[in-house]
PDB file of C-alpha atoms in Angstrom:
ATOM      1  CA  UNK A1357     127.880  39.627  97.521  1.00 53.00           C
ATOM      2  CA  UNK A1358     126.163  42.642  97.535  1.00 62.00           C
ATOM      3  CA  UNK A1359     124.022  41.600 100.630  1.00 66.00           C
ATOM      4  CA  UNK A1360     124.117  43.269 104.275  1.00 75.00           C
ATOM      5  CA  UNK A1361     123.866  42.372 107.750  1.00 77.00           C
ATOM      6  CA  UNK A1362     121.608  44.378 110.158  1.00 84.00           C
ATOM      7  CA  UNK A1363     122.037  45.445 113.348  1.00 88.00           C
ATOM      8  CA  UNK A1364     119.962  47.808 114.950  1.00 90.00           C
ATOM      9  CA  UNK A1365     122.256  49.855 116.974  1.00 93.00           C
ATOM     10  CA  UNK A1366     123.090  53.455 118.290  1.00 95.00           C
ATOM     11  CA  UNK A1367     126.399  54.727 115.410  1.00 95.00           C
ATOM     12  CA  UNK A1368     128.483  56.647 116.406  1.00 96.00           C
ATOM     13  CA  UNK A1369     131.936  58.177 114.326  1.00 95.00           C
ATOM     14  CA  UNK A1370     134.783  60.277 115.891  1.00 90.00           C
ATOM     15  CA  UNK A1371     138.390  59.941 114.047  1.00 92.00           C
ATOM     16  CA  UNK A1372     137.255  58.256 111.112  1.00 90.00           C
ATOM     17  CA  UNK A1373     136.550  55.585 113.540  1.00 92.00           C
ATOM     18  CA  UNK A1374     132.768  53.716 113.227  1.00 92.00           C
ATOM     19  CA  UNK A1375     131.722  52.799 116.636  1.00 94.00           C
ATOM     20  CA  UNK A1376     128.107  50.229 116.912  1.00 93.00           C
ATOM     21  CA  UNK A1377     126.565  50.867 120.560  1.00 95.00           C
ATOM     22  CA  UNK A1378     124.193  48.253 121.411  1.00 95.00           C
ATOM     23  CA  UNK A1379     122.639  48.655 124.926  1.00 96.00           C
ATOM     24  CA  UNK A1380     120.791  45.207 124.845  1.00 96.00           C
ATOM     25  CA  UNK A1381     120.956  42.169 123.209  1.00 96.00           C
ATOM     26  CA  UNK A1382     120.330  42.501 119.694  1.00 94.00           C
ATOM     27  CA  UNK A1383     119.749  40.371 116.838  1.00 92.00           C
ATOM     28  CA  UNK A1384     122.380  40.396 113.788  1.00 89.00           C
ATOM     29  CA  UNK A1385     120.201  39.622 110.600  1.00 90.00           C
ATOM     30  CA  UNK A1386     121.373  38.351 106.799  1.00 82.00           C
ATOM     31  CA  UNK A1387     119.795  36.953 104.157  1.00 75.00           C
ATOM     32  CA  UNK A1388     122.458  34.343 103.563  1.00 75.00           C
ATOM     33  CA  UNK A1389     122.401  32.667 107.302  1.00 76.00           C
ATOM     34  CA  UNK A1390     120.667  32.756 110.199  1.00 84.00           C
ATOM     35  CA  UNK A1391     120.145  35.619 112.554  1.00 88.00           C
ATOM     36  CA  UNK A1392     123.257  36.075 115.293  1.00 88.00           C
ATOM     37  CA  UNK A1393     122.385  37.433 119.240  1.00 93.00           C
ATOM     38  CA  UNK A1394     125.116  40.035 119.731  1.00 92.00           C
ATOM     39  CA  UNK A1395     125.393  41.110 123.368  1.00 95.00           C
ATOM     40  CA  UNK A1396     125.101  44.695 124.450  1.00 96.00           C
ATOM     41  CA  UNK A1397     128.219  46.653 124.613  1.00 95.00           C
ATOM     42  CA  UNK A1398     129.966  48.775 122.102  1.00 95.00           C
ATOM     43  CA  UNK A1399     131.276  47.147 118.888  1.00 93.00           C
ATOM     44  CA  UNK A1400     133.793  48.317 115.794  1.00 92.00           C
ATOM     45  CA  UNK A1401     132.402  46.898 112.543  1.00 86.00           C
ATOM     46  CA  UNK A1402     134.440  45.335 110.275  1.00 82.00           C
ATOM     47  CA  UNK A1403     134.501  44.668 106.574  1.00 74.00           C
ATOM     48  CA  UNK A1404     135.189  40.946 106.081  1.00 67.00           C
ATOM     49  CA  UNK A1405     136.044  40.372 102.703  1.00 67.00           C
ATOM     50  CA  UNK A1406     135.433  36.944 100.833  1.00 66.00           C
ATOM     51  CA  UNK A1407     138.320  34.217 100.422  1.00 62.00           C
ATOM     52  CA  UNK A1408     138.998  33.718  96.143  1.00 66.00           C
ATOM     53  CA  UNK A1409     141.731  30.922  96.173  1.00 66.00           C
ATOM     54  CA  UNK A1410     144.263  32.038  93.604  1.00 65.00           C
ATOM     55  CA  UNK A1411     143.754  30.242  89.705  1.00 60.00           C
ATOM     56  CA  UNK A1412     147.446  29.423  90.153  1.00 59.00           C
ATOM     57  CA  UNK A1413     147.784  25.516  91.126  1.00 57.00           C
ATOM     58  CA  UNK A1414     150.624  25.966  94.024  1.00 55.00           C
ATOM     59  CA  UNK A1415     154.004  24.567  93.818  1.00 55.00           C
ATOM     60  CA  UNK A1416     155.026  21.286  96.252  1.00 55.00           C
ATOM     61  CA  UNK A1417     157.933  19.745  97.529  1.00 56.00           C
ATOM     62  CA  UNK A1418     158.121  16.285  97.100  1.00 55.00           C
ATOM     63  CA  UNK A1419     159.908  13.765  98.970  1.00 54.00           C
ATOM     64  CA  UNK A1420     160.118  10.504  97.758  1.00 47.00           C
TER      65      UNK A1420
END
């Protein structure tokens, strides 16, 4: 959507590997919802892509 979440955290990259360290709670902000608490620890981020149902209408069995 072209939009961002926010997390002010400590990054940190070995391996190819992204790595979030957050050593209190912290608050996950977007401009589409509301703002998350994540709890400290150390976090991977992912990229979460959005659902697009397929334009094909899907075949059913019927059983009559």
């Amino acid at each position: 959507t072209g939009h961002a979440h926010m997390l002010p955290a400590e990054v940190y990259e070995a391996d190819g590997t992204r790595m979030l360290l957050l050593r209190e709670p912290a608050l996950l902000v977007h401009e589409e919802h509301g703002a998350l608490t994540v709890p400290p620890g150390w976090w991977e981020p992912r990229l979460q892509r959005e659902f697009v149902p397929s334009s094909r209408p899907v075949s059913r069995a019927r059983f009559d």
